[in-house]
PDB file of C-alpha atoms in Angstrom:
ATOM      1  CA  MET A   1       0.155  -0.254   0.077  1.00 91.00           C
ATOM      2  CA  ALA A   2       2.796   2.309   0.907  1.00 93.00           C
ATOM      3  CA  GLN A   3       4.466   2.071  -2.536  1.00 93.00           C
ATOM      4  CA  ILE A   4       0.897   2.545  -4.377  1.00 94.00           C
ATOM      5  CA  ARG A   5       0.568   5.604  -2.171  1.00 96.00           C
ATOM      6  CA  ALA A   6       3.946   6.844  -3.056  1.00 96.00           C
ATOM      7  CA  ALA A   7       3.603   5.989  -6.839  1.00 97.00           C
ATOM      8  CA  SER A   8       0.243   7.595  -6.738  1.00 97.00           C
ATOM      9  CA  ASN A   9       1.396  10.874  -4.863  1.00 97.00           C
ATOM     10  CA  GLN A  10       4.350  10.942  -7.474  1.00 97.00           C
ATOM     11  CA  ALA A  11       2.005  10.726 -10.537  1.00 98.00           C
ATOM     12  CA  LEU A  12      -0.418  13.285  -9.058  1.00 98.00           C
ATOM     13  CA  THR A  13       2.964  15.725  -8.717  1.00 98.00           C
ATOM     14  CA  ILE A  14       3.728  15.323 -12.516  1.00 98.00           C
ATOM     15  CA  MET A  15      -0.311  15.914 -13.517  1.00 98.00           C
ATOM     16  CA  GLY A  16      -0.257  18.362 -11.145  1.00 98.00           C
ATOM     17  CA  ASP A  17       2.811  20.451 -12.830  1.00 98.00           C
ATOM     18  CA  GLN A  18       1.135  19.863 -16.156  1.00 98.00           C
ATOM     19  CA  ALA A  19      -2.213  21.486 -14.969  1.00 98.00           C
ATOM     20  CA  LEU A  20      -0.060  24.278 -13.296  1.00 97.00           C
ATOM     21  CA  THR A  21       1.220  24.991 -16.754  1.00 97.00           C
ATOM     22  CA  ASP A  22      -1.750  24.822 -18.733  1.00 97.00           C
ATOM     23  CA  ALA A  23      -4.044  26.678 -16.204  1.00 97.00           C
ATOM     24  CA  THR A  24      -1.164  29.729 -16.174  1.00 95.00           C
ATOM     25  CA  TRP A  25      -1.530  30.365 -20.039  1.00 94.00           C
ATOM     26  CA  HIS A  26      -5.040  31.310 -19.066  1.00 95.00           C
ATOM     27  CA  ALA A  27      -4.354  33.224 -15.860  1.00 94.00           C
ATOM     28  CA  PRO A  28      -4.718  37.314 -16.932  1.00 92.00           C
ATOM     29  CA  ARG A  29      -1.192  39.093 -17.227  1.00 84.00           C
ATOM     30  CA  ASP A  30      -0.436  41.622 -14.978  1.00 74.00           C
ATOM     31  CA  GLN A  31       3.050  42.494 -15.174  1.00 77.00           C
ATOM     32  CA  GLY A  32       3.512  38.429 -14.664  1.00 76.00           C
ATOM     33  CA  LEU A  33       3.128  38.866 -10.914  1.00 91.00           C
ATOM     34  CA  LEU A  34      -0.367  36.715 -10.946  1.00 92.00           C
ATOM     35  CA  GLN A  35       1.293  34.182 -13.162  1.00 92.00           C
ATOM     36  CA  ASP A  36       4.090  33.736 -11.321  1.00 93.00           C
ATOM     37  CA  SER A  37       2.288  33.750  -8.007  1.00 94.00           C
ATOM     38  CA  GLY A  38       0.969  30.494  -9.344  1.00 94.00           C
ATOM     39  CA  ILE A  39       4.542  28.615  -9.693  1.00 92.00           C
ATOM     40  CA  THR A  40       5.780  30.153  -6.086  1.00 95.00           C
ATOM     41  CA  ASN A  41       2.417  29.495  -4.257  1.00 96.00           C
ATOM     42  CA  SER A  42       1.173  26.041  -5.542  1.00 97.00           C
ATOM     43  CA  ASP A  43       2.319  22.722  -4.056  1.00 97.00           C
ATOM     44  CA  PHE A  44       5.755  21.500  -5.107  1.00 97.00           C
ATOM     45  CA  ALA A  45       4.688  18.285  -4.762  1.00 97.00           C
ATOM     46  CA  ALA A  46       1.510  16.156  -4.088  1.00 97.00           C
ATOM     47  CA  GLN A  47       1.219  14.872  -0.384  1.00 97.00           C
ATOM     48  CA  ASP A  48      -1.611  12.640   0.860  1.00 96.00           C
ATOM     49  CA  LEU A  49      -3.121  12.282  -2.739  1.00 96.00           C
ATOM     50  CA  LYS A  50      -3.226  16.298  -3.188  1.00 97.00           C
ATOM     51  CA  PHE A  51      -1.849  18.803  -5.259  1.00 98.00           C
ATOM     52  CA  ILE A  52      -3.187  22.224  -4.613  1.00 97.00           C
ATOM     53  CA  LEU A  53      -2.797  25.305  -7.227  1.00 97.00           C
ATOM     54  CA  ARG A  54      -2.804  28.603  -5.756  1.00 96.00           C
ATOM     55  CA  TRP A  55      -2.456  32.198  -7.219  1.00 95.00           C
ATOM     56  CA  ASP A  56      -1.588  34.529  -4.506  1.00 92.00           C
ATOM     57  CA  THR A  57      -1.211  38.305  -5.322  1.00 89.00           C
ATOM     58  CA  PRO A  58      -3.556  41.437  -3.988  1.00 81.00           C
ATOM     59  CA  TYR A  59      -5.287  41.157  -6.680  1.00 82.00           C
ATOM     60  CA  ALA A  60      -5.699  37.564  -7.649  1.00 88.00           C
ATOM     61  CA  GLN A  61      -9.336  37.390  -6.075  1.00 82.00           C
ATOM     62  CA  TYR A  62     -10.835  39.620  -8.278  1.00 82.00           C
ATOM     63  CA  LEU A  63      -9.228  38.771 -11.378  1.00 89.00           C
ATOM     64  CA  TRP A  64     -10.744  35.008 -10.654  1.00 92.00           C
ATOM     65  CA  HIS A  65     -14.028  36.385 -10.589  1.00 88.00           C
ATOM     66  CA  GLY A  66     -13.575  38.555 -13.545  1.00 91.00           C
ATOM     67  CA  LYS A  67     -14.776  41.541 -11.916  1.00 87.00           C
ATOM     68  CA  VAL A  68     -13.621  44.928 -11.870  1.00 87.00           C
ATOM     69  CA  MET A  69     -12.483  46.512  -8.655  1.00 83.00           C
ATOM     70  CA  HIS A  70     -13.236  49.401  -6.716  1.00 86.00           C
ATOM     71  CA  GLY A  71     -11.455  51.099  -3.807  1.00 86.00           C
ATOM     72  CA  ASN A  72      -8.062  49.819  -2.698  1.00 81.00           C
ATOM     73  CA  PRO A  73      -6.715  46.476  -1.677  1.00 72.00           C
ATOM     74  CA  THR A  74      -7.443  47.273   2.221  1.00 82.00           C
ATOM     75  CA  ASN A  75     -11.051  48.265   1.325  1.00 87.00           C
ATOM     76  CA  ARG A  76     -12.650  46.924  -1.995  1.00 81.00           C
ATOM     77  CA  THR A  77     -15.842  46.062  -3.645  1.00 83.00           C
ATOM     78  CA  TYR A  78     -15.876  43.996  -6.930  1.00 83.00           C
ATOM     79  CA  GLY A  79     -18.418  44.380  -9.962  1.00 84.00           C
ATOM     80  CA  PRO A  80     -20.968  44.219 -11.183  1.00 87.00           C
ATOM     81  CA  GLU A  81     -19.144  45.295 -14.224  1.00 90.00           C
ATOM     82  CA  LYS A  82     -16.536  42.528 -15.980  1.00 90.00           C
ATOM     83  CA  ILE A  83     -12.962  42.997 -16.440  1.00 90.00           C
ATOM     84  CA  SER A  84     -12.278  42.866 -20.431  1.00 90.00           C
ATOM     85  CA  PHE A  85      -8.911  41.002 -20.353  1.00 89.00           C
ATOM     86  CA  THR A  86      -6.636  42.092 -23.123  1.00 86.00           C
ATOM     87  CA  SER A  87      -4.882  38.679 -23.982  1.00 88.00           C
ATOM     88  CA  ALA A  88      -6.818  36.305 -25.990  1.00 90.00           C
ATOM     89  CA  LEU A  89      -5.647  33.447 -23.860  1.00 92.00           C
ATOM     90  CA  ALA A  90      -6.807  35.375 -20.452  1.00 94.00           C
ATOM     91  CA  ARG A  91      -9.754  34.028 -18.691  1.00 94.00           C
ATOM     92  CA  GLU A  92     -11.845  34.464 -15.501  1.00 94.00           C
ATOM     93  CA  GLU A  93     -11.472  31.078 -13.384  1.00 96.00           C
ATOM     94  CA  TRP A  94      -8.412  30.503 -15.298  1.00 96.00           C
ATOM     95  CA  ALA A  95      -7.750  27.016 -13.771  1.00 97.00           C
ATOM     96  CA  LYS A  96     -11.327  25.861 -14.004  1.00 97.00           C
ATOM     97  CA  TYR A  97     -11.268  26.832 -17.663  1.00 97.00           C
ATOM     98  CA  ALA A  98      -8.147  25.034 -18.070  1.00 98.00           C
ATOM     99  CA  LYS A  99      -9.750  21.664 -16.566  1.00 98.00           C
ATOM    100  CA  GLU A 100     -12.466  21.940 -19.005  1.00 98.00           C
ATOM    101  CA  VAL A 101     -10.207  22.410 -22.178  1.00 98.00           C
ATOM    102  CA  TYR A 102      -6.935  20.122 -21.060  1.00 98.00           C
ATOM    103  CA  GLY A 103      -9.153  17.738 -18.494  1.00 98.00           C
ATOM    104  CA  GLU A 104      -8.976  14.708 -20.656  1.00 98.00           C
ATOM    105  CA  GLU A 105      -5.266  15.322 -21.207  1.00 98.00           C
ATOM    106  CA  TRP A 106      -4.745  15.755 -17.828  1.00 98.00           C
ATOM    107  CA  LYS A 107      -6.339  12.275 -16.881  1.00 98.00           C
ATOM    108  CA  GLN A 108      -4.188  10.756 -19.423  1.00 98.00           C
ATOM    109  CA  VAL A 109      -0.882  11.972 -17.892  1.00 98.00           C
ATOM    110  CA  LEU A 110      -1.620  10.986 -14.446  1.00 97.00           C
ATOM    111  CA  GLN A 111      -2.580   7.354 -16.095  1.00 97.00           C
ATOM    112  CA  ASN A 112       0.710   7.189 -17.642  1.00 97.00           C
ATOM    113  CA  ALA A 113       2.643   8.713 -14.834  1.00 97.00           C
ATOM    114  CA  LEU A 114       1.189   6.134 -12.481  1.00 97.00           C
ATOM    115  CA  ARG A 115       1.938   3.323 -14.947  1.00 96.00           C
ATOM    116  CA  MET A 116       5.607   4.618 -15.072  1.00 95.00           C
ATOM    117  CA  GLU A 117       5.900   5.250 -11.182  1.00 94.00           C
ATOM    118  CA  LEU A 118       4.607   1.331 -10.683  1.00 93.00           C
ATOM    119  CA  LYS A 119       7.014  -0.093 -12.787  1.00 90.00           C
ATOM    120  CA  ASP A 120       9.851   1.121 -10.831  1.00 67.00           C
TER     121      ASP A 120
END
């Protein structure tokens, strides 16, 4: 069981890295800080069969919801106006969008990685 769990965590790490790469393509570009924050704040390795993607900048929440922010970072409200992203790839809820687009590929990456890990 321990070997299967370790192989599953390793395979999930490989799939998580792919998911992070794919989702980052669809995160809005705000001088690169938001996209970079996904790389620095997401898990580096799966633990307990979990791999968490995180984007953490002062404006990540409002960009995630795609709503215009009013106020300042300490006193703000959102919307109801929607943000008009300038990049053709950028989307609100970019990780959910990436899952819709790449989800089947991620499953295949996970299956292949698990197969390879279990061979070792």
